[in-house]
């Protein structure tokens, strides 16, 4: 397991290329690539250029007094290790993912187990717009206008049994679609989990889109979790399995480096990562740094769930 390897994920705070320079370079390269692909191989170009359908969603009170991060930053500066560990790798490689048709296996302690077509699990007539802050454990953040549904609405549909205490999630793991799986960077498939009360919290969200359109592949198409009071790695992408369990599920980052990534992973400026501070963050597209807020600023909605817990031990 490549725990101590130095990669973007783990870079020191002052070694970061300015996102403006990075994104400008990517825009330039994308332009060259599009022109080249169009000239040389129109069929390949068409395959890569997935058209994202617009989604109809109802505005909600889950919004922020901050401008959303520009769409191209959200879609070109990603973490999706199944497509490579570089920030630009997901945008370059995720065209290989086939997001439709898509199904999700539901199992464990539920009364309605089965394999659900995405459209049977998610009510596309009840989509909501929500603007959330995403705080990555690497100490950067973005403001993302998501489209999706509360996780609780899906859980109600599959009817958890009374013994269910946790929800476990699994990402697709298909070597043909995901070139990053060739490298044992993480224990594939990528897995994540929430305690039942966290999963039922109003903020926990399943996204199917962003900026009013379907999710781009690199952002976790067609279905990803968004848990805004936790570090970004809890927000698992391209979900193919949801299991209800009575024991705390194993999660990929915790398996890979238990001292560094706990099960809870609530955003906490008071608990440093063993190798860097979590007290500040850089907002993508901005110079300088801001202070990180406990629970990523969502404490009034979530802090009660952790009453009595020592969050420096339960990190
Ligand atoms: N889900 C899967 N399956 N694989 C990943 O590598 N990366 C996580 C999370 N979900 C990841 C994942 C991390 S570290 C972050 S910060 C967010 O996705 C990034 O989401 P974004 O690329 O849409 O900004």
mmCIF file of C-alpha atoms and ligand atoms in Angstrom:
data_model
loop_
_atom_site.group_PDB
_atom_site.id
_atom_site.type_symbol
_atom_site.label_atom_id
_atom_site.label_comp_id
_atom_site.label_asym_id
_atom_site.label_seq_id
_atom_site.Cartn_x
_atom_site.Cartn_y
_atom_site.Cartn_z
ATOM 1 C CA UNK A 1 0.000 0.000 0.000
ATOM 2 C CA UNK A 2 1.475 3.347 -1.038
ATOM 3 C CA UNK A 3 0.744 5.193 2.120
ATOM 4 C CA UNK A 4 3.758 7.449 2.421
ATOM 5 C CA UNK A 5 4.198 8.054 -1.261
ATOM 6 C CA UNK A 6 4.375 11.731 -2.089
ATOM 7 C CA UNK A 7 1.592 12.641 -4.502
ATOM 8 C CA UNK A 8 -0.730 15.606 -5.018
ATOM 9 C CA UNK A 9 -2.965 14.257 -2.305
ATOM 10 C CA UNK A 10 -0.110 14.600 0.136
ATOM 11 C CA UNK A 11 1.819 17.559 -1.195
ATOM 12 C CA UNK A 12 3.237 20.139 1.179
ATOM 13 C CA UNK A 13 1.241 23.344 1.454
ATOM 14 C CA UNK A 14 3.773 25.537 -0.362
ATOM 15 C CA UNK A 15 4.419 23.160 -3.258
ATOM 16 C CA UNK A 16 1.029 23.701 -4.844
ATOM 17 C CA UNK A 17 0.792 25.143 -8.345
ATOM 18 C CA UNK A 18 -1.640 28.025 -8.372
ATOM 19 C CA UNK A 19 -4.992 26.629 -9.504
ATOM 20 C CA UNK A 20 -5.358 29.544 -11.914
ATOM 21 C CA UNK A 21 -2.132 28.575 -13.674
ATOM 22 C CA UNK A 22 -3.103 24.905 -13.500
ATOM 23 C CA UNK A 23 -6.585 25.437 -14.901
ATOM 24 C CA UNK A 24 -5.417 27.808 -17.632
ATOM 25 C CA UNK A 25 -2.889 25.201 -18.699
ATOM 26 C CA UNK A 26 -5.615 22.547 -18.744
ATOM 27 C CA UNK A 27 -7.962 24.781 -20.773
ATOM 28 C CA UNK A 28 -5.199 25.290 -23.317
ATOM 29 C CA UNK A 29 -4.401 21.571 -23.475
ATOM 30 C CA UNK A 30 -8.103 20.699 -23.708
ATOM 31 C CA UNK A 31 -8.450 23.064 -26.680
ATOM 32 C CA UNK A 32 -5.488 21.452 -28.428
ATOM 33 C CA UNK A 33 -6.791 17.960 -27.642
ATOM 34 C CA UNK A 34 -10.291 18.740 -28.906
ATOM 35 C CA UNK A 35 -8.966 20.265 -32.118
ATOM 36 C CA UNK A 36 -6.581 17.332 -32.619
ATOM 37 C CA UNK A 37 -9.184 14.707 -31.856
ATOM 38 C CA UNK A 38 -11.749 16.341 -34.122
ATOM 39 C CA UNK A 39 -9.272 16.447 -36.983
ATOM 40 C CA UNK A 40 -7.859 12.955 -36.561
ATOM 41 C CA UNK A 41 -10.517 10.702 -35.098
ATOM 42 C CA UNK A 42 -14.060 12.042 -35.063
ATOM 43 C CA UNK A 43 -15.524 8.789 -33.714
ATOM 44 C CA UNK A 44 -13.143 8.681 -30.748
ATOM 45 C CA UNK A 45 -13.845 12.357 -30.116
ATOM 46 C CA UNK A 46 -17.604 11.725 -30.064
ATOM 47 C CA UNK A 47 -17.174 8.908 -27.582
ATOM 48 C CA UNK A 48 -15.135 11.074 -25.248
ATOM 49 C CA UNK A 49 -17.394 14.067 -25.488
ATOM 50 C CA UNK A 50 -20.310 12.879 -23.366
ATOM 51 C CA UNK A 51 -23.254 15.272 -23.616
ATOM 52 C CA UNK A 52 -24.586 16.032 -20.137
ATOM 53 C CA UNK A 53 -28.374 16.243 -20.076
ATOM 54 C CA UNK A 54 -29.923 19.155 -18.158
ATOM 55 C CA UNK A 55 -31.761 18.205 -14.959
ATOM 56 C CA UNK A 56 -34.823 19.857 -13.483
ATOM 57 C CA UNK A 57 -34.468 20.489 -9.765
ATOM 58 C CA UNK A 58 -36.168 22.525 -7.050
ATOM 59 C CA UNK A 59 -34.114 25.235 -5.312
ATOM 60 C CA UNK A 60 -33.701 24.634 -1.578
ATOM 61 C CA UNK A 61 -32.529 26.547 1.465
ATOM 62 C CA UNK A 62 -29.283 24.566 1.381
ATOM 63 C CA UNK A 63 -27.205 27.321 -0.159
ATOM 64 C CA UNK A 64 -24.283 29.540 0.823
ATOM 65 C CA UNK A 65 -23.472 33.238 0.649
ATOM 66 C CA UNK A 66 -20.505 32.407 -1.539
ATOM 67 C CA UNK A 67 -20.170 32.150 -5.297
ATOM 68 C CA UNK A 68 -19.896 28.619 -6.629
ATOM 69 C CA UNK A 69 -16.455 27.549 -7.795
ATOM 70 C CA UNK A 70 -16.271 27.811 -11.618
ATOM 71 C CA UNK A 71 -17.569 24.709 -13.358
ATOM 72 C CA UNK A 72 -14.312 23.938 -15.127
ATOM 73 C CA UNK A 73 -12.424 23.885 -11.831
ATOM 74 C CA UNK A 74 -14.997 21.506 -10.349
ATOM 75 C CA UNK A 75 -14.749 19.208 -13.363
ATOM 76 C CA UNK A 76 -11.006 19.351 -14.071
ATOM 77 C CA UNK A 77 -9.412 19.341 -10.632
ATOM 78 C CA UNK A 78 -10.537 16.036 -9.171
ATOM 79 C CA UNK A 79 -9.752 13.134 -6.928
ATOM 80 C CA UNK A 80 -10.922 9.863 -8.414
ATOM 81 C CA UNK A 81 -8.115 7.371 -7.967
ATOM 82 C CA UNK A 82 -9.796 4.728 -10.129
ATOM 83 C CA UNK A 83 -8.751 7.009 -13.006
ATOM 84 C CA UNK A 84 -5.305 7.987 -11.721
ATOM 85 C CA UNK A 85 -3.832 9.877 -8.791
ATOM 86 C CA UNK A 86 -3.138 13.193 -10.572
ATOM 87 C CA UNK A 87 -5.661 16.010 -10.292
ATOM 88 C CA UNK A 88 -6.137 16.062 -14.082
ATOM 89 C CA UNK A 89 -6.256 12.282 -14.539
ATOM 90 C CA UNK A 90 -10.002 11.860 -13.853
ATOM 91 C CA UNK A 91 -10.934 14.508 -16.444
ATOM 92 C CA UNK A 92 -8.594 12.853 -18.943
ATOM 93 C CA UNK A 93 -9.525 9.227 -18.301
ATOM 94 C CA UNK A 94 -13.059 9.032 -16.946
ATOM 95 C CA UNK A 95 -14.632 9.120 -20.425
ATOM 96 C CA UNK A 96 -14.071 5.357 -20.299
ATOM 97 C CA UNK A 97 -16.762 4.999 -17.638
ATOM 98 C CA UNK A 98 -20.206 3.987 -18.918
ATOM 99 C CA UNK A 99 -22.687 5.716 -16.597
ATOM 100 C CA UNK A 100 -25.816 4.311 -18.271
ATOM 101 C CA UNK A 101 -27.507 1.948 -17.901
ATOM 102 C CA UNK A 102 -26.596 1.853 -14.192
ATOM 103 C CA UNK A 103 -27.811 -0.312 -11.356
ATOM 104 C CA UNK A 104 -27.190 -0.379 -7.630
ATOM 105 C CA UNK A 105 -27.195 -3.531 -5.530
ATOM 106 C CA UNK A 106 -28.962 -3.077 -2.196
ATOM 107 C CA UNK A 107 -28.350 -5.721 0.450
ATOM 108 C CA UNK A 108 -27.828 -6.451 4.131
ATOM 109 C CA UNK A 109 -30.319 -5.435 6.806
ATOM 110 C CA UNK A 110 -33.103 -4.066 4.572
ATOM 111 C CA UNK A 111 -36.636 -5.210 3.859
ATOM 112 C CA UNK A 112 -36.387 -4.278 0.179
ATOM 113 C CA UNK A 113 -33.086 -5.767 -1.051
ATOM 114 C CA UNK A 114 -32.402 -6.212 -4.736
ATOM 115 C CA UNK A 115 -30.688 -4.766 -7.743
ATOM 116 C CA UNK A 116 -32.262 -1.431 -8.552
ATOM 117 C CA UNK A 117 -32.022 0.464 -11.826
ATOM 118 C CA UNK A 118 -30.772 3.960 -10.972
ATOM 119 C CA UNK A 119 -34.115 5.448 -12.027
ATOM 120 C CA UNK A 120 -35.956 3.165 -9.576
ATOM 121 C CA UNK A 121 -33.775 4.184 -6.663
ATOM 122 C CA UNK A 122 -33.630 7.924 -7.358
ATOM 123 C CA UNK A 123 -36.815 9.859 -8.032
ATOM 124 C CA UNK A 124 -35.712 12.128 -10.881
ATOM 125 C CA UNK A 125 -38.960 14.105 -10.461
ATOM 126 C CA UNK A 126 -37.946 15.137 -6.934
ATOM 127 C CA UNK A 127 -34.448 16.459 -7.529
ATOM 128 C CA UNK A 128 -33.139 19.340 -5.409
ATOM 129 C CA UNK A 129 -30.490 22.016 -5.953
ATOM 130 C CA UNK A 130 -28.079 22.319 -3.049
ATOM 131 C CA UNK A 131 -24.951 24.413 -2.823
ATOM 132 C CA UNK A 132 -22.432 22.804 -0.467
ATOM 133 C CA UNK A 133 -18.881 23.479 0.608
ATOM 134 C CA UNK A 134 -16.596 20.516 -0.147
ATOM 135 C CA UNK A 135 -13.487 20.435 2.076
ATOM 136 C CA UNK A 136 -10.856 17.975 0.938
ATOM 137 C CA UNK A 137 -8.532 16.392 3.498
ATOM 138 C CA UNK A 138 -5.689 17.837 1.405
ATOM 139 C CA UNK A 139 -6.644 21.293 2.745
ATOM 140 C CA UNK A 140 -8.381 22.741 -0.305
ATOM 141 C CA UNK A 141 -12.062 23.425 -0.773
ATOM 142 C CA UNK A 142 -14.696 24.213 -3.394
ATOM 143 C CA UNK A 143 -18.264 25.498 -3.473
ATOM 144 C CA UNK A 144 -20.323 23.054 -5.515
ATOM 145 C CA UNK A 145 -23.892 23.451 -6.805
ATOM 146 C CA UNK A 146 -25.109 19.856 -6.650
ATOM 147 C CA UNK A 147 -28.320 18.329 -7.979
ATOM 148 C CA UNK A 148 -29.664 15.251 -6.219
ATOM 149 C CA UNK A 149 -31.843 13.855 -3.486
ATOM 150 C CA UNK A 150 -31.519 13.377 0.261
ATOM 151 C CA UNK A 151 -29.863 10.076 1.111
ATOM 152 C CA UNK A 152 -32.665 9.534 3.642
ATOM 153 C CA UNK A 153 -35.234 9.309 0.831
ATOM 154 C CA UNK A 154 -33.373 6.381 -0.746
ATOM 155 C CA UNK A 155 -32.922 4.692 2.623
ATOM 156 C CA UNK A 156 -36.650 4.983 3.325
ATOM 157 C CA UNK A 157 -37.357 3.351 -0.013
ATOM 158 C CA UNK A 158 -35.197 0.297 0.744
ATOM 159 C CA UNK A 159 -36.597 0.002 4.302
ATOM 160 C CA UNK A 160 -33.735 -0.521 6.759
ATOM 161 C CA UNK A 161 -34.415 -3.102 9.470
ATOM 162 C CA UNK A 162 -34.278 -2.109 13.121
ATOM 163 C CA UNK A 163 -30.875 -3.781 13.574
ATOM 164 C CA UNK A 164 -29.246 -1.643 10.859
ATOM 165 C CA UNK A 165 -26.666 0.684 12.405
ATOM 166 C CA UNK A 166 -24.437 1.629 9.474
ATOM 167 C CA UNK A 167 -24.685 2.224 5.733
ATOM 168 C CA UNK A 168 -21.817 0.974 3.574
ATOM 169 C CA UNK A 169 -21.196 2.162 0.007
ATOM 170 C CA UNK A 170 -19.117 0.685 -2.777
ATOM 171 C CA UNK A 171 -17.822 2.183 -6.027
ATOM 172 C CA UNK A 172 -17.709 0.310 -9.324
ATOM 173 C CA UNK A 173 -14.433 -1.579 -9.765
ATOM 174 C CA UNK A 174 -14.036 -2.481 -13.433
ATOM 175 C CA UNK A 175 -10.544 -2.617 -14.889
ATOM 176 C CA UNK A 176 -11.847 -2.172 -18.434
ATOM 177 C CA UNK A 177 -13.399 1.169 -17.540
ATOM 178 C CA UNK A 178 -11.046 2.300 -14.781
ATOM 179 C CA UNK A 179 -7.344 2.289 -15.682
ATOM 180 C CA UNK A 180 -6.294 3.295 -12.143
ATOM 181 C CA UNK A 181 -7.353 -0.085 -10.778
ATOM 182 C CA UNK A 182 -4.133 -1.545 -12.150
ATOM 183 C CA UNK A 183 -2.280 0.154 -9.303
ATOM 184 C CA UNK A 184 -2.806 -0.994 -5.707
ATOM 185 C CA UNK A 185 -3.034 2.581 -4.454
ATOM 186 C CA UNK A 186 -6.131 1.662 -2.439
ATOM 187 C CA UNK A 187 -7.989 -1.488 -1.574
ATOM 188 C CA UNK A 188 -10.439 -1.710 -4.497
ATOM 189 C CA UNK A 189 -13.357 -1.381 -4.712
ATOM 190 C CA UNK A 190 -13.378 2.033 -3.022
ATOM 191 C CA UNK A 191 -15.636 1.721 0.009
ATOM 192 C CA UNK A 192 -17.098 4.209 2.464
ATOM 193 C CA UNK A 193 -19.615 4.224 5.249
ATOM 194 C CA UNK A 194 -21.777 6.311 7.558
ATOM 195 C CA UNK A 195 -23.445 5.678 10.884
ATOM 196 C CA UNK A 196 -27.230 5.403 10.481
ATOM 197 C CA UNK A 197 -27.991 8.781 12.125
ATOM 198 C CA UNK A 198 -25.395 10.468 9.899
ATOM 199 C CA UNK A 199 -26.930 8.867 6.833
ATOM 200 C CA UNK A 200 -30.398 10.042 7.855
ATOM 201 C CA UNK A 201 -29.202 13.602 8.588
ATOM 202 C CA UNK A 202 -30.839 16.289 6.421
ATOM 203 C CA UNK A 203 -27.492 17.278 4.912
ATOM 204 C CA UNK A 204 -26.484 13.825 3.629
ATOM 205 C CA UNK A 205 -27.135 13.903 -0.095
ATOM 206 C CA UNK A 206 -26.908 11.663 -3.133
ATOM 207 C CA UNK A 207 -25.878 13.733 -6.145
ATOM 208 C CA UNK A 208 -26.762 12.892 -9.728
ATOM 209 C CA UNK A 209 -25.694 16.234 -11.163
ATOM 210 C CA UNK A 210 -23.934 19.552 -10.758
ATOM 211 C CA UNK A 211 -24.390 22.989 -12.303
ATOM 212 C CA UNK A 212 -27.903 21.913 -13.416
ATOM 213 C CA UNK A 213 -26.724 18.988 -15.542
ATOM 214 C CA UNK A 214 -25.932 15.306 -15.103
ATOM 215 C CA UNK A 215 -22.718 14.551 -13.217
ATOM 216 C CA UNK A 216 -19.614 14.447 -15.381
ATOM 217 C CA UNK A 217 -17.933 11.032 -15.107
ATOM 218 C CA UNK A 218 -14.938 12.453 -13.246
ATOM 219 C CA UNK A 219 -17.235 13.800 -10.518
ATOM 220 C CA UNK A 220 -18.748 10.388 -9.847
ATOM 221 C CA UNK A 221 -21.439 9.775 -12.461
ATOM 222 C CA UNK A 222 -24.098 8.696 -12.289
ATOM 223 C CA UNK A 223 -24.558 8.615 -8.494
ATOM 224 C CA UNK A 224 -22.293 9.846 -5.701
ATOM 225 C CA UNK A 225 -22.555 10.610 -2.048
ATOM 226 C CA UNK A 226 -22.036 14.149 -0.684
ATOM 227 C CA UNK A 227 -21.448 14.522 3.062
ATOM 228 C CA UNK A 228 -20.514 18.197 3.444
ATOM 229 C CA UNK A 229 -19.468 18.197 7.115
ATOM 230 C CA UNK A 230 -16.880 15.472 6.473
ATOM 231 C CA UNK A 231 -13.639 15.463 4.503
ATOM 232 C CA UNK A 232 -14.209 14.974 0.779
ATOM 233 C CA UNK A 233 -13.008 11.377 0.688
ATOM 234 C CA UNK A 234 -16.186 10.275 2.499
ATOM 235 C CA UNK A 235 -18.139 11.432 -0.580
ATOM 236 C CA UNK A 236 -17.807 8.205 -2.547
ATOM 237 C CA UNK A 237 -18.334 8.279 -6.313
ATOM 238 C CA UNK A 238 -20.070 6.049 -8.888
ATOM 239 C CA UNK A 239 -21.917 3.966 -6.293
ATOM 240 C CA UNK A 240 -22.893 0.410 -7.283
ATOM 241 C CA UNK A 241 -23.730 -1.039 -3.889
ATOM 242 C CA UNK A 242 -25.468 0.130 -0.713
ATOM 243 C CA UNK A 243 -25.420 -2.294 2.237
ATOM 244 C CA UNK A 244 -27.005 -1.880 5.642
ATOM 245 C CA UNK A 245 -24.983 -3.463 8.435
ATOM 246 C CA UNK A 246 -24.917 -3.807 12.192
ATOM 247 C CA UNK A 247 -21.140 -3.360 12.403
ATOM 248 C CA UNK A 248 -18.963 -0.437 11.346
ATOM 249 C CA UNK A 249 -17.937 -1.099 7.738
ATOM 250 C CA UNK A 250 -14.321 -1.071 6.574
ATOM 251 C CA UNK A 251 -13.457 1.957 4.440
ATOM 252 C CA UNK A 252 -10.713 2.202 1.814
ATOM 253 C CA UNK A 253 -8.735 5.110 3.275
ATOM 254 C CA UNK A 254 -8.983 3.770 6.801
ATOM 255 C CA UNK A 255 -7.688 0.391 5.630
ATOM 256 C CA UNK A 256 -4.876 2.119 3.737
ATOM 257 C CA UNK A 257 -3.704 4.419 6.578
ATOM 258 C CA UNK A 258 -5.685 4.003 9.813
ATOM 259 C CA UNK A 259 -3.611 6.575 11.703
ATOM 260 C CA UNK A 260 -4.357 9.196 9.080
ATOM 261 C CA UNK A 261 -7.951 8.569 8.003
ATOM 262 C CA UNK A 262 -10.569 7.603 10.558
ATOM 263 C CA UNK A 263 -14.105 6.353 10.036
ATOM 264 C CA UNK A 264 -15.727 9.628 11.094
ATOM 265 C CA UNK A 265 -13.438 12.122 9.329
ATOM 266 C CA UNK A 266 -15.465 15.129 10.383
ATOM 267 C CA UNK A 267 -13.807 18.342 9.221
ATOM 268 C CA UNK A 268 -11.915 19.482 12.309
ATOM 269 C CA UNK A 269 -9.393 22.335 12.337
ATOM 270 C CA UNK A 270 -8.287 21.258 15.834
ATOM 271 C CA UNK A 271 -7.114 17.798 14.772
ATOM 272 C CA UNK A 272 -4.160 17.924 12.416
ATOM 273 C CA UNK A 273 -3.513 15.251 9.883
ATOM 274 C CA UNK A 274 -0.334 13.503 11.124
ATOM 275 C CA UNK A 275 1.591 15.116 8.262
ATOM 276 C CA UNK A 276 -0.014 18.551 7.861
ATOM 277 C CA UNK A 277 -2.234 21.092 9.571
ATOM 278 C CA UNK A 278 -5.995 21.145 9.020
ATOM 279 C CA UNK A 279 -6.464 24.618 10.495
ATOM 280 C CA UNK A 280 -6.563 26.422 7.124
ATOM 281 C CA UNK A 281 -7.586 25.677 3.565
ATOM 282 C CA UNK A 282 -7.198 27.205 0.125
ATOM 283 C CA UNK A 283 -10.378 27.756 -1.809
ATOM 284 C CA UNK A 284 -9.798 26.638 -5.374
ATOM 285 C CA UNK A 285 -9.509 29.698 -7.601
ATOM 286 C CA UNK A 286 -8.451 32.026 -4.786
ATOM 287 C CA UNK A 287 -5.103 33.209 -3.512
ATOM 288 C CA UNK A 288 -4.309 32.896 0.145
ATOM 289 C CA UNK A 289 -5.943 30.728 2.713
ATOM 290 C CA UNK A 290 -9.008 30.789 4.892
ATOM 291 C CA UNK A 291 -9.573 29.357 8.311
ATOM 292 C CA UNK A 292 -11.190 25.949 8.278
ATOM 293 C CA UNK A 293 -14.463 25.779 10.189
ATOM 294 C CA UNK A 294 -15.315 22.875 12.459
ATOM 295 C CA UNK A 295 -17.715 20.479 10.712
ATOM 296 C CA UNK A 296 -16.957 22.553 7.619
ATOM 297 C CA UNK A 297 -19.344 25.220 8.930
ATOM 298 C CA UNK A 298 -22.318 22.849 9.340
ATOM 299 C CA UNK A 299 -21.975 22.379 13.112
ATOM 300 C CA UNK A 300 -25.462 23.646 13.953
ATOM 301 C CA UNK A 301 -26.946 20.789 11.905
ATOM 302 C CA UNK A 302 -24.590 17.970 12.854
ATOM 303 C CA UNK A 303 -22.638 18.603 16.080
ATOM 304 C CA UNK A 304 -25.400 17.036 18.216
ATOM 305 C CA UNK A 305 -24.739 13.632 16.648
ATOM 306 C CA UNK A 306 -21.299 13.564 18.257
ATOM 307 C CA UNK A 307 -22.220 14.775 21.741
ATOM 308 C CA UNK A 308 -20.119 12.950 24.308
ATOM 309 C CA UNK A 309 -17.640 11.634 21.742
ATOM 310 C CA UNK A 310 -13.978 12.614 21.893
ATOM 311 C CA UNK A 311 -13.492 13.848 18.332
ATOM 312 C CA UNK A 312 -9.718 13.882 18.625
ATOM 313 C CA UNK A 313 -9.845 10.106 19.114
ATOM 314 C CA UNK A 314 -12.858 9.508 16.846
ATOM 315 C CA UNK A 315 -11.300 11.385 13.911
HETATM 316 N N1 LIG B 1 -14.642 8.175 -4.708
HETATM 317 C C1 LIG B 1 -13.963 7.208 -5.355
HETATM 318 N N2 LIG B 1 -14.616 6.127 -5.760
HETATM 319 N N3 LIG B 1 -12.641 7.303 -5.607
HETATM 320 C C2 LIG B 1 -11.908 8.377 -5.175
HETATM 321 O O1 LIG B 1 -10.679 8.412 -5.409
HETATM 322 N N4 LIG B 1 -11.916 10.522 -3.997
HETATM 323 C C3 LIG B 1 -12.538 11.215 -2.871
HETATM 324 C C4 LIG B 1 -14.032 11.464 -3.118
HETATM 325 N N5 LIG B 1 -14.675 10.280 -3.662
HETATM 326 C C5 LIG B 1 -12.579 9.414 -4.473
HETATM 327 C C6 LIG B 1 -13.975 9.288 -4.284
HETATM 328 C C7 LIG B 1 -11.887 12.475 -2.540
HETATM 329 S S1 LIG B 1 -10.370 12.358 -1.814
HETATM 330 C C8 LIG B 1 -12.466 13.689 -2.753
HETATM 331 S S2 LIG B 1 -11.744 15.127 -2.171
HETATM 332 C C9 LIG B 1 -13.709 13.816 -3.509
HETATM 333 O O2 LIG B 1 -14.176 12.557 -4.013
HETATM 334 C C10 LIG B 1 -13.462 14.747 -4.676
HETATM 335 O O3 LIG B 1 -14.619 14.957 -5.416
HETATM 336 P P1 LIG B 1 -14.537 15.842 -6.750
HETATM 337 O O4 LIG B 1 -13.463 15.259 -7.599
HETATM 338 O O5 LIG B 1 -15.893 15.756 -7.371
HETATM 339 O O6 LIG B 1 -14.184 17.231 -6.299
#
